[in-house]
CSV table of C-alpha atoms and ligand atoms in Angstrom, one decimal:
chain,number,residue,atom,x,y,z
S,1,MET,CA,-12.0,-15.7,47.7
S,2,LYS,CA,-13.2,-14.3,44.4
S,3,THR,CA,-16.5,-14.0,42.7
S,4,ILE,CA,-16.6,-14.7,39.0
S,5,GLY,CA,-19.5,-14.1,36.7
S,6,PHE,CA,-20.3,-15.8,33.4
S,7,ILE,CA,-22.5,-14.9,30.4
S,8,GLY,CA,-22.8,-18.1,28.3
S,9,LEU,CA,-22.1,-21.5,29.7
S,10,GLY,CA,-21.5,-23.5,26.6
S,11,LEU,CA,-18.3,-25.5,25.6
S,12,ILE,CA,-15.9,-22.7,26.6
S,13,GLY,CA,-17.9,-20.9,29.4
S,14,GLY,CA,-18.7,-24.4,30.9
S,15,SER,CA,-15.0,-25.5,30.6
S,16,ILE,CA,-13.7,-22.4,32.4
S,17,VAL,CA,-16.3,-22.8,35.1
S,18,LYS,CA,-15.4,-26.4,35.6
S,19,THR,CA,-11.7,-25.6,35.7
S,20,ILE,CA,-12.3,-22.8,38.3
S,21,ARG,CA,-14.2,-25.3,40.4
S,22,LYS,CA,-11.3,-27.7,40.2
S,23,TYR,CA,-8.5,-25.4,41.1
S,24,HIS,CA,-10.3,-22.7,43.2
S,25,SER,CA,-13.1,-24.5,45.0
S,26,ASP,CA,-13.6,-21.4,47.3
S,27,TYR,CA,-14.5,-19.1,44.4
S,28,ARG,CA,-18.2,-18.1,44.0
S,29,ILE,CA,-19.5,-18.5,40.5
S,30,LEU,CA,-22.6,-16.7,39.1
S,31,ALA,CA,-23.9,-17.3,35.6
S,32,TYR,CA,-26.5,-16.4,33.0
S,33,ASP,CA,-27.2,-18.3,29.9
S,34,GLN,CA,-30.1,-17.7,27.5
S,35,ASP,CA,-30.7,-21.4,27.6
S,36,ARG,CA,-32.5,-22.4,30.9
S,37,GLU,CA,-31.7,-26.1,30.6
S,38,THR,CA,-28.0,-25.2,30.5
S,39,LEU,CA,-28.3,-23.2,33.7
S,40,ALA,CA,-30.3,-26.0,35.4
S,41,SER,CA,-27.6,-28.5,34.5
S,42,ALA,CA,-24.8,-26.2,35.8
S,43,VAL,CA,-26.7,-25.9,39.1
S,44,SER,CA,-27.5,-29.6,39.4
S,45,SER,CA,-23.8,-30.5,38.8
S,46,ASN,CA,-22.8,-27.9,41.5
S,47,MET,CA,-20.7,-26.0,39.0
S,48,ILE,CA,-22.3,-22.6,39.7
S,49,ASP,CA,-23.5,-21.0,43.0
S,50,ALA,CA,-26.2,-18.7,41.6
S,51,VAL,CA,-28.3,-18.2,38.5
S,52,CYS,CA,-28.5,-14.6,37.3
S,53,GLU,CA,-30.8,-12.8,34.9
S,54,GLU,CA,-29.5,-11.3,31.7
S,55,HIS,CA,-29.2,-7.9,33.3
S,56,ASP,CA,-28.5,-8.5,37.0
S,57,GLU,CA,-27.1,-6.2,39.6
S,58,ARG,CA,-25.2,-9.1,41.2
S,59,PHE,CA,-22.7,-9.0,38.3
S,60,ALA,CA,-21.4,-5.7,39.7
S,61,GLY,CA,-20.0,-7.5,42.7
S,62,CYS,CA,-17.8,-9.8,40.6
S,63,ASP,CA,-14.0,-9.6,40.4
S,64,TYR,CA,-14.2,-10.9,36.9
S,65,ILE,CA,-17.0,-11.3,34.3
S,66,PHE,CA,-16.3,-13.7,31.4
S,67,LEU,CA,-18.4,-13.1,28.3
S,68,CYS,CA,-18.7,-16.6,26.7
S,69,ALA,CA,-21.4,-16.2,24.1
S,70,PRO,CA,-20.8,-16.1,20.3
S,71,VAL,CA,-18.7,-13.0,19.4
S,72,GLU,CA,-21.4,-10.6,18.3
S,73,PHE,CA,-23.6,-11.3,21.4
S,74,ASN,CA,-20.5,-10.7,23.6
S,75,VAL,CA,-20.1,-7.3,22.0
S,76,GLN,CA,-23.8,-6.5,22.6
S,77,TYR,CA,-23.3,-7.0,26.4
S,78,LEU,CA,-20.8,-4.2,26.7
S,79,GLU,CA,-23.4,-1.5,26.5
S,80,TYR,CA,-25.2,-2.9,29.6
S,81,PHE,CA,-22.0,-3.5,31.5
S,82,LYS,CA,-20.7,0.0,30.8
S,83,ASP,CA,-22.9,1.3,33.6
S,84,HIS,CA,-23.2,-1.8,35.7
S,85,LEU,CA,-19.7,-2.8,36.8
S,86,GLY,CA,-18.2,-2.5,40.3
S,87,PRO,CA,-15.2,-0.3,40.7
S,88,ASN,CA,-12.8,-3.3,40.7
S,89,THR,CA,-14.6,-5.6,38.2
S,90,ILE,CA,-12.6,-6.7,35.2
S,91,LEU,CA,-14.7,-7.6,32.1
S,92,THR,CA,-13.2,-10.2,29.8
S,93,ASP,CA,-14.3,-12.3,26.9
S,94,VAL,CA,-13.3,-15.6,25.2
S,95,GLY,CA,-14.3,-14.7,21.6
S,96,SER,CA,-12.4,-16.0,18.6
S,97,VAL,CA,-12.2,-12.5,17.1
S,98,LYS,CA,-10.7,-9.6,19.1
S,99,GLY,CA,-10.7,-6.4,16.9
S,100,ILE,CA,-14.5,-5.9,17.0
S,101,ILE,CA,-14.9,-6.1,20.7
S,102,HIS,CA,-11.9,-3.8,21.4
S,103,LYS,CA,-13.4,-1.3,18.9
S,104,GLU,CA,-16.6,-1.2,20.9
S,105,VAL,CA,-14.7,-1.1,24.2
S,106,GLU,CA,-12.9,2.0,23.0
S,107,ARG,CA,-16.1,3.6,21.7
S,108,LEU,CA,-17.7,3.1,25.1
S,109,GLY,CA,-14.6,4.3,27.1
S,110,MET,CA,-14.2,0.9,28.9
S,111,GLU,CA,-10.5,0.4,28.2
S,112,SER,CA,-9.5,0.6,31.9
S,113,CYS,CA,-11.7,-2.4,32.8
S,114,PHE,CA,-11.6,-4.7,29.8
S,115,ILE,CA,-9.1,-7.5,29.0
S,116,GLY,CA,-9.7,-9.5,25.9
S,117,GLY,CA,-9.1,-13.2,26.0
S,118,HIS,CA,-9.2,-16.2,23.7
S,119,PRO,CA,-8.3,-19.8,24.7
S,120,MET,CA,-6.8,-21.6,21.8
S,121,ALA,CA,-8.5,-24.8,22.8
S,122,GLY,CA,-11.9,-26.1,21.9
S,123,SER,CA,-13.5,-28.6,19.6
S,124,GLU,CA,-16.3,-29.0,17.1
S,125,LYS,CA,-18.7,-29.8,19.9
S,126,THR,CA,-21.0,-27.2,21.6
S,127,GLY,CA,-22.8,-26.8,24.9
S,128,PHE,CA,-22.3,-27.3,28.6
S,129,GLU,CA,-22.6,-31.0,28.3
S,130,SER,CA,-19.4,-31.1,26.1
S,131,SER,CA,-17.4,-28.8,28.4
S,132,SER,CA,-14.5,-30.2,30.5
S,133,ASP,CA,-12.2,-29.2,33.3
S,134,ARG,CA,-9.3,-30.4,31.1
S,135,LEU,CA,-9.9,-28.3,28.0
S,136,LEU,CA,-7.6,-25.5,29.0
S,137,GLU,CA,-4.8,-27.7,30.1
S,138,ASN,CA,-1.5,-26.6,28.4
S,139,ALA,CA,-3.5,-24.6,25.8
S,140,TYR,CA,-2.3,-21.1,24.8
S,141,TYR,CA,-4.7,-18.5,26.1
S,142,ILE,CA,-4.3,-15.3,24.2
S,143,ILE,CA,-4.7,-12.1,26.2
S,144,THR,CA,-5.4,-8.7,24.5
S,145,PRO,CA,-5.4,-6.0,27.2
S,146,GLY,CA,-7.3,-2.8,26.8
S,147,GLY,CA,-5.1,0.2,26.3
S,148,GLU,CA,-5.7,1.7,29.8
S,149,ILE,CA,-5.7,-1.5,31.9
S,150,PRO,CA,-3.4,-1.0,35.0
S,151,LEU,CA,-0.4,-3.4,35.0
S,152,ASP,CA,-1.3,-5.0,38.3
S,153,ARG,CA,-4.8,-5.9,37.0
S,154,LEU,CA,-3.3,-7.4,33.9
S,155,THR,CA,-0.8,-9.4,36.1
S,156,ASP,CA,-3.6,-10.6,38.3
S,157,PHE,CA,-5.6,-11.8,35.3
S,158,THR,CA,-2.6,-13.5,33.7
S,159,GLU,CA,-2.0,-15.3,37.0
S,160,LEU,CA,-5.7,-16.5,37.1
S,161,ILE,CA,-5.3,-17.9,33.6
S,162,SER,CA,-2.0,-19.7,34.5
S,163,SER,CA,-3.7,-21.1,37.6
S,164,LEU,CA,-6.2,-22.8,35.4
S,165,GLY,CA,-3.5,-24.7,33.6
S,166,ALA,CA,-3.4,-22.6,30.5
S,167,ILE,CA,-0.4,-20.7,29.0
S,168,PRO,CA,-1.1,-17.0,28.7
S,169,MET,CA,0.3,-15.1,25.7
S,170,VAL,CA,-0.2,-11.3,25.3
S,171,LEU,CA,-0.8,-10.0,21.8
S,172,THR,CA,-2.5,-6.9,20.3
S,173,SER,CA,-5.9,-7.5,18.9
S,174,GLU,CA,-4.6,-6.8,15.4
S,175,GLU,CA,-1.9,-9.5,15.8
S,176,HIS,CA,-4.5,-11.9,17.1
S,177,ASP,CA,-6.9,-11.4,14.3
S,178,PHE,CA,-4.2,-11.8,11.6
S,179,ILE,CA,-2.8,-14.9,13.2
S,180,THR,CA,-6.1,-16.7,13.9
S,181,ALA,CA,-7.4,-15.9,10.4
S,182,GLY,CA,-4.6,-18.2,9.1
S,183,VAL,CA,-4.4,-21.0,11.7
S,184,SER,CA,-8.0,-21.2,12.8
S,185,HIS,CA,-10.6,-19.4,10.7
S,186,LEU,CA,-9.2,-20.4,7.3
S,187,PRO,CA,-9.0,-24.1,8.3
S,188,HIS,CA,-12.6,-24.1,9.4
S,189,ILE,CA,-13.6,-22.6,6.0
S,190,ILE,CA,-11.5,-25.1,4.1
S,191,ALA,CA,-13.1,-28.0,6.1
S,192,SER,CA,-16.6,-26.8,5.4
S,193,ALA,CA,-15.9,-26.2,1.7
S,194,LEU,CA,-14.4,-29.6,1.3
S,195,VAL,CA,-17.3,-31.4,3.0
S,196,ASN,CA,-19.8,-29.4,0.9
S,197,LEU,CA,-17.8,-30.2,-2.3
S,198,VAL,CA,-18.0,-33.9,-1.6
S,199,SER,CA,-21.7,-33.7,-0.7
S,200,MET,CA,-22.2,-32.0,-4.1
S,201,LEU,CA,-20.1,-34.5,-6.1
S,202,ASP,CA,-21.4,-37.7,-4.4
S,203,SER,CA,-23.8,-39.9,-6.2
S,204,ASP,CA,-27.2,-41.1,-4.9
S,205,GLN,CA,-25.6,-44.2,-3.6
S,206,GLU,CA,-23.3,-42.0,-1.5
S,207,TYR,CA,-20.1,-44.0,-2.3
S,208,MET,CA,-17.9,-41.0,-1.5
S,209,LYS,CA,-19.4,-40.6,2.0
S,210,THR,CA,-19.2,-44.3,2.7
S,211,ILE,CA,-15.6,-44.8,1.9
S,212,ALA,CA,-14.2,-41.5,3.1
S,213,ALA,CA,-10.9,-42.5,4.6
S,214,GLY,CA,-8.9,-41.3,7.6
S,215,GLY,CA,-7.4,-38.3,5.8
S,216,PHE,CA,-10.8,-36.8,4.9
S,217,ARG,CA,-12.1,-37.4,8.4
S,218,ASP,CA,-9.0,-35.8,10.0
S,219,ILE,CA,-9.2,-32.6,8.1
S,220,THR,CA,-13.0,-32.2,8.2
S,221,ARG,CA,-13.7,-32.9,11.9
S,222,ILE,CA,-14.1,-29.1,12.4
S,223,ALA,CA,-16.7,-28.9,9.7
S,224,SER,CA,-19.2,-30.1,12.4
S,225,SER,CA,-18.7,-26.9,14.4
S,226,SER,CA,-21.4,-24.4,15.4
S,227,PRO,CA,-22.7,-22.6,12.3
S,228,ILE,CA,-23.8,-19.5,14.3
S,229,MET,CA,-20.4,-19.2,15.9
S,230,TRP,CA,-18.5,-19.5,12.6
S,231,GLU,CA,-20.9,-17.3,10.6
S,232,GLN,CA,-20.2,-14.5,13.2
S,233,ILE,CA,-16.4,-15.1,13.2
S,234,CYS,CA,-16.3,-14.8,9.4
S,235,VAL,CA,-18.3,-11.6,9.4
S,236,GLU,CA,-16.3,-10.0,12.2
S,237,ASN,CA,-12.8,-10.9,10.9
S,238,ASN,CA,-13.7,-10.6,7.2
S,239,LYS,CA,-10.7,-8.5,6.1
S,240,ASN,CA,-8.1,-10.8,7.5
S,241,ILE,CA,-10.0,-13.9,6.3
S,242,SER,CA,-10.5,-12.4,2.8
S,243,ASN,CA,-6.7,-11.7,2.6
S,244,VAL,CA,-5.7,-15.2,3.7
S,245,LEU,CA,-8.3,-16.7,1.4
S,246,ASP,CA,-6.7,-14.8,-1.5
S,247,ASP,CA,-3.3,-16.3,-0.7
S,248,TYR,CA,-4.8,-19.7,-0.4
S,249,ILE,CA,-6.7,-19.5,-3.7
S,250,ARG,CA,-3.5,-18.4,-5.4
S,251,LEU,CA,-1.7,-21.4,-3.9
S,252,LEU,CA,-4.5,-23.7,-5.1
S,253,ILE,CA,-4.3,-22.3,-8.7
S,254,GLN,CA,-0.5,-22.9,-8.6
S,255,ILE,CA,-1.1,-26.5,-7.4
S,256,ARG,CA,-3.6,-27.0,-10.3
S,257,CYS,CA,-0.8,-25.9,-12.7
S,258,PHE,CA,1.6,-28.5,-11.1
S,259,VAL,CA,-1.1,-31.2,-11.6
S,260,ASP,CA,-2.0,-30.1,-15.2
S,261,ASN,CA,1.6,-30.1,-16.2
S,262,LYS,CA,2.5,-33.3,-14.3
S,263,ASP,CA,5.2,-31.3,-12.6
S,264,SER,CA,6.5,-34.1,-10.4
S,265,GLN,CA,9.3,-32.0,-8.9
S,266,SER,CA,7.1,-29.2,-7.7
S,267,LEU,CA,4.5,-31.6,-6.4
S,268,TYR,CA,7.1,-33.6,-4.5
S,269,GLN,CA,8.5,-30.4,-3.1
S,270,MET,CA,5.1,-29.2,-2.0
S,271,PHE,CA,4.4,-32.4,-0.1
S,272,ALA,CA,7.9,-32.5,1.4
S,273,ASN,CA,7.7,-28.9,2.6
S,274,SER,CA,4.3,-29.4,4.2
S,275,ARG,CA,5.3,-32.7,5.9
S,276,ASP,CA,8.4,-31.0,7.4
S,277,TYR,CA,6.5,-28.0,8.7
S,278,ARG,CA,3.6,-30.1,10.1
S,279,ASP,CA,6.0,-32.5,11.8
S,280,SER,CA,7.7,-29.5,13.4
S,281,ILE,CA,4.4,-28.4,14.9
S,282,ASP,CA,3.6,-31.6,16.6
S,283,VAL,CA,6.8,-31.7,18.7
S,284,VAL,CA,5.6,-28.6,20.5
S,285,ASP,CA,3.6,-30.0,23.3
S,286,SER,CA,1.2,-27.1,23.8
S,287,GLY,CA,0.9,-25.6,20.3
S,288,LEU,CA,-2.5,-24.9,18.8
S,289,LEU,CA,-2.4,-28.4,17.4
S,290,LYS,CA,-2.1,-30.1,20.7
S,291,LYS,CA,-0.1,-33.3,20.7
S,292,ALA,CA,-2.3,-36.3,20.8
S,293,TYR,CA,-1.1,-39.2,22.9
S,294,VAL,CA,-2.5,-42.1,20.9
S,295,LEU,CA,-1.7,-45.8,20.7
S,296,TYR,CA,-3.0,-48.2,18.1
S,297,LEU,CA,-3.6,-51.9,19.0
S,298,ASP,CA,-4.4,-55.0,17.0
S,299,ILE,CA,-7.4,-56.7,18.4
S,300,ALA,CA,-10.2,-58.8,17.1
S,301,ASP,CA,-13.2,-56.6,16.5
S,302,GLU,CA,-15.4,-58.5,18.9
S,303,ALA,CA,-17.5,-58.0,22.1
S,304,GLY,CA,-15.4,-57.7,25.3
S,305,GLY,CA,-12.2,-56.8,23.6
S,306,ILE,CA,-12.3,-53.1,24.5
S,307,ALA,CA,-13.6,-53.8,28.0
S,308,THR,CA,-10.6,-56.1,28.7
S,309,ILE,CA,-8.1,-53.4,27.6
S,310,ALA,CA,-9.9,-50.6,29.6
S,311,THR,CA,-9.8,-52.9,32.7
S,312,ILE,CA,-6.0,-53.6,32.3
S,313,LEU,CA,-5.4,-49.8,32.1
S,314,ALA,CA,-7.8,-48.9,34.9
S,315,LEU,CA,-6.2,-51.4,37.3
S,316,GLU,CA,-3.0,-49.4,36.9
S,317,LYS,CA,-4.9,-46.1,37.3
S,318,ILE,CA,-4.2,-45.0,33.7
S,319,SER,CA,-7.0,-42.8,32.5
S,320,ILE,CA,-8.3,-43.1,28.9
S,321,LYS,CA,-9.3,-39.9,27.1
S,322,ASN,CA,-10.9,-41.7,24.2
S,323,ILE,CA,-11.2,-45.3,22.9
S,324,GLY,CA,-12.7,-46.9,19.9
S,325,ILE,CA,-12.3,-49.3,16.9
S,326,ILE,CA,-11.2,-47.8,13.6
S,327,HIS,CA,-13.5,-49.1,11.0
S,328,ASN,CA,-12.2,-47.5,7.9
S,329,ARG,CA,-9.6,-50.2,7.2
S,330,GLU,CA,-6.8,-47.7,6.9
S,331,PHE,CA,-5.1,-50.4,9.0
S,332,GLU,CA,-4.9,-54.1,8.0
S,333,GLU,CA,-6.3,-55.6,11.1
S,334,GLY,CA,-9.1,-54.7,13.5
S,335,VAL,CA,-7.4,-51.7,15.2
S,336,LEU,CA,-8.2,-50.1,18.5
S,337,LYS,CA,-7.3,-46.5,18.9
S,338,ILE,CA,-6.6,-45.4,22.5
S,339,GLU,CA,-6.0,-41.7,23.4
S,340,PHE,CA,-4.4,-40.8,26.7
S,341,TYR,CA,-4.2,-37.5,28.6
S,342,ASP,CA,-0.4,-37.2,28.6
S,343,GLY,CA,2.8,-38.7,27.4
S,344,SER,CA,3.7,-40.6,30.5
S,345,SER,CA,0.3,-42.4,30.7
S,346,MET,CA,0.7,-43.3,27.1
S,347,GLU,CA,4.1,-44.8,27.7
S,348,LYS,CA,3.0,-46.7,30.8
S,349,GLY,CA,-0.1,-48.0,28.9
S,350,ALA,CA,2.1,-49.1,25.9
S,351,ALA,CA,4.5,-51.0,28.2
S,352,LEU,CA,1.6,-52.6,30.1
S,353,LEU,CA,-0.2,-53.8,27.0
S,354,LYS,CA,3.0,-55.1,25.3
S,355,LYS,CA,3.7,-57.1,28.4
S,356,ARG,CA,0.2,-58.7,27.9
S,357,ASN,CA,1.3,-59.6,24.3
S,358,TYR,CA,-0.8,-57.0,22.5
S,359,ILE,CA,0.7,-55.7,19.3
S,360,VAL,CA,1.0,-52.0,19.9
S,361,TYR,CA,1.7,-49.3,17.3
S,362,GLU,CA,3.0,-45.9,18.3
S,363,ARG,CA,2.7,-43.4,15.4
O,1,LIG,N1,-15.8,-23.7,20.2
O,1,LIG,C1,-14.6,-23.5,20.3
O,1,LIG,O1,-13.8,-24.4,20.1
O,1,LIG,C2,-14.1,-22.1,20.8
O,1,LIG,C3,-14.9,-21.1,21.0
O,1,LIG,N2,-14.5,-19.8,21.4
O,1,LIG,C4,-15.4,-18.7,21.6
O,1,LIG,O2,-16.1,-19.0,22.7
O,1,LIG,C5,-17.4,-18.4,22.6
O,1,LIG,C6,-18.5,-19.4,22.9
O,1,LIG,O3,-18.3,-20.5,22.1
O,1,LIG,P1,-18.7,-22.0,22.5
O,1,LIG,O4,-18.7,-22.1,24.0
O,1,LIG,O5,-17.9,-22.9,21.7
O,1,LIG,O6,-20.2,-22.1,22.0
O,1,LIG,P2,-21.4,-22.9,22.6
O,1,LIG,O7,-22.5,-22.9,21.5
O,1,LIG,O8,-21.0,-24.2,23.1
O,1,LIG,O9,-21.9,-22.0,23.8
O,1,LIG,C7,-22.5,-20.7,23.7
O,1,LIG,C8,-23.4,-20.5,24.9
O,1,LIG,O10,-23.8,-19.2,24.9
O,1,LIG,C9,-25.2,-19.2,25.1
O,1,LIG,N3,-25.7,-17.9,24.5
O,1,LIG,C10,-25.9,-17.7,23.1
O,1,LIG,N4,-26.3,-16.5,23.0
O,1,LIG,C11,-26.4,-15.9,24.2
O,1,LIG,C12,-26.8,-14.6,24.7
O,1,LIG,N5,-27.2,-13.7,23.8
O,1,LIG,N6,-26.8,-14.4,26.0
O,1,LIG,C13,-26.5,-15.4,26.9
O,1,LIG,N7,-26.1,-16.6,26.5
O,1,LIG,C14,-26.1,-16.8,25.2
O,1,LIG,C15,-25.8,-20.4,24.5
O,1,LIG,O11,-27.0,-20.8,25.1
O,1,LIG,C16,-24.6,-21.4,24.8
O,1,LIG,O12,-24.8,-22.0,26.1
O,1,LIG,C17,-17.5,-17.8,21.2
O,1,LIG,O13,-17.3,-16.4,21.3
O,1,LIG,C18,-16.3,-18.5,20.5
O,1,LIG,O14,-15.8,-17.6,19.5
O,1,LIG,C19,-13.2,-19.7,21.8
O,1,LIG,C20,-12.3,-20.7,21.7
O,1,LIG,C21,-12.7,-22.0,21.2
O,2,LIG,O1,-11.5,-28.1,17.2
O,2,LIG,C1,-10.5,-27.5,16.9
O,2,LIG,O2,-9.5,-28.1,16.5
O,2,LIG,C2,-10.4,-26.0,17.0
O,2,LIG,O3,-9.8,-25.4,16.2
O,2,LIG,C3,-11.2,-25.4,18.1
O,2,LIG,C4,-11.2,-23.9,18.1
O,2,LIG,C5,-12.3,-23.3,17.6
O,2,LIG,C6,-12.3,-21.9,17.7
O,2,LIG,C7,-11.3,-21.2,18.3
O,2,LIG,O4,-11.4,-19.9,18.4
O,2,LIG,C8,-10.2,-21.8,18.9
O,2,LIG,C9,-10.2,-23.2,18.8
């Protein structure tokens, strides 16, 4: 039996708590969040065993403490925990930037009790109510150990992460911050800039907003993410982000030249290269861009249609992750999009629906 403490019970803290409850129902979970309603909802759903204060002696009795607030607030907690950890407590965090917290860990001489962490899973949603015991499933969980962490403590922590269904990957904090600047931080900036550009260019009638098609929606979903979280990430990883933005801006200028010059060959090559690389990412089941198990179905857009399909699948115990009508007419007919949790559920679902004469598209 272990005791695990949490500071911050939002999307990520809440998801880790729920996953621990699922796989280690005997573990004791203590938590503090600055939002009292969040704590109340974690207690009422029986996800935590005790509510702590911000500075609470009970944290010293924990085997692990997870810092799950926005990055700069996590860093601020180190000062308190420096003198309030038990001899065997390991402090860890889930922040999207690792350099800054490791620098503070070194300054405070906490390298023997700190292991940095970052689950490469999440979404644009925030808060405990959006958290899920499936978020970590098959996601890479980057681990950045402090320089003086004993090997057996690192092994124990890695095993805890694996036991939650995630895939541990050990990196240095420098490697982490360089990599995530490119594959996570820059994409969020691009999404935000694109949405703001369209908002700026759109007319009073908002035609652009109204007809924005699947492509725009796909690449801008993450523009709905938490502003405070992303403001802090950009500030704390500013050098890596600035470098990758430079590369990106150079690329955009080059693309503008291709367009100005009607350089068909270069434009074709650009789209062909990106298609090939993007397609190669999706075949990796547990990459950062998790494979989505999605079917599309022609149905009349009318009352009862969705319920019938949900019932057909439920009777065969096939769980649906997400279901909804696509209204943007990217498809010809009324199209229902159904997302499943895994490949085998998707295949079973497709077979079942085809047997019932539904027209099923697998893309
Ligand atoms: N959102 C995502 O997809 C991912 C986020 N992360 C990292 O996880 C951390 C948390 O992010 P989310 O869970 O997404 O955010 P969230 O906004 O869903 O949750 C943050 C929680 O921390 C609480 N909080 C804020 N300041 C606090 C403070 N000073 N003391 C105690 N509690 C405080 C809030 O009340 C909230 O419940 C961040 O460091 C972020 O970089 C890591 C991976 C993915
Ligand atoms: O929603 C998405 O696709 C994300 O990219 C989620 C995400 C946000 C922040 C991270 O540090 C890691 C993952």
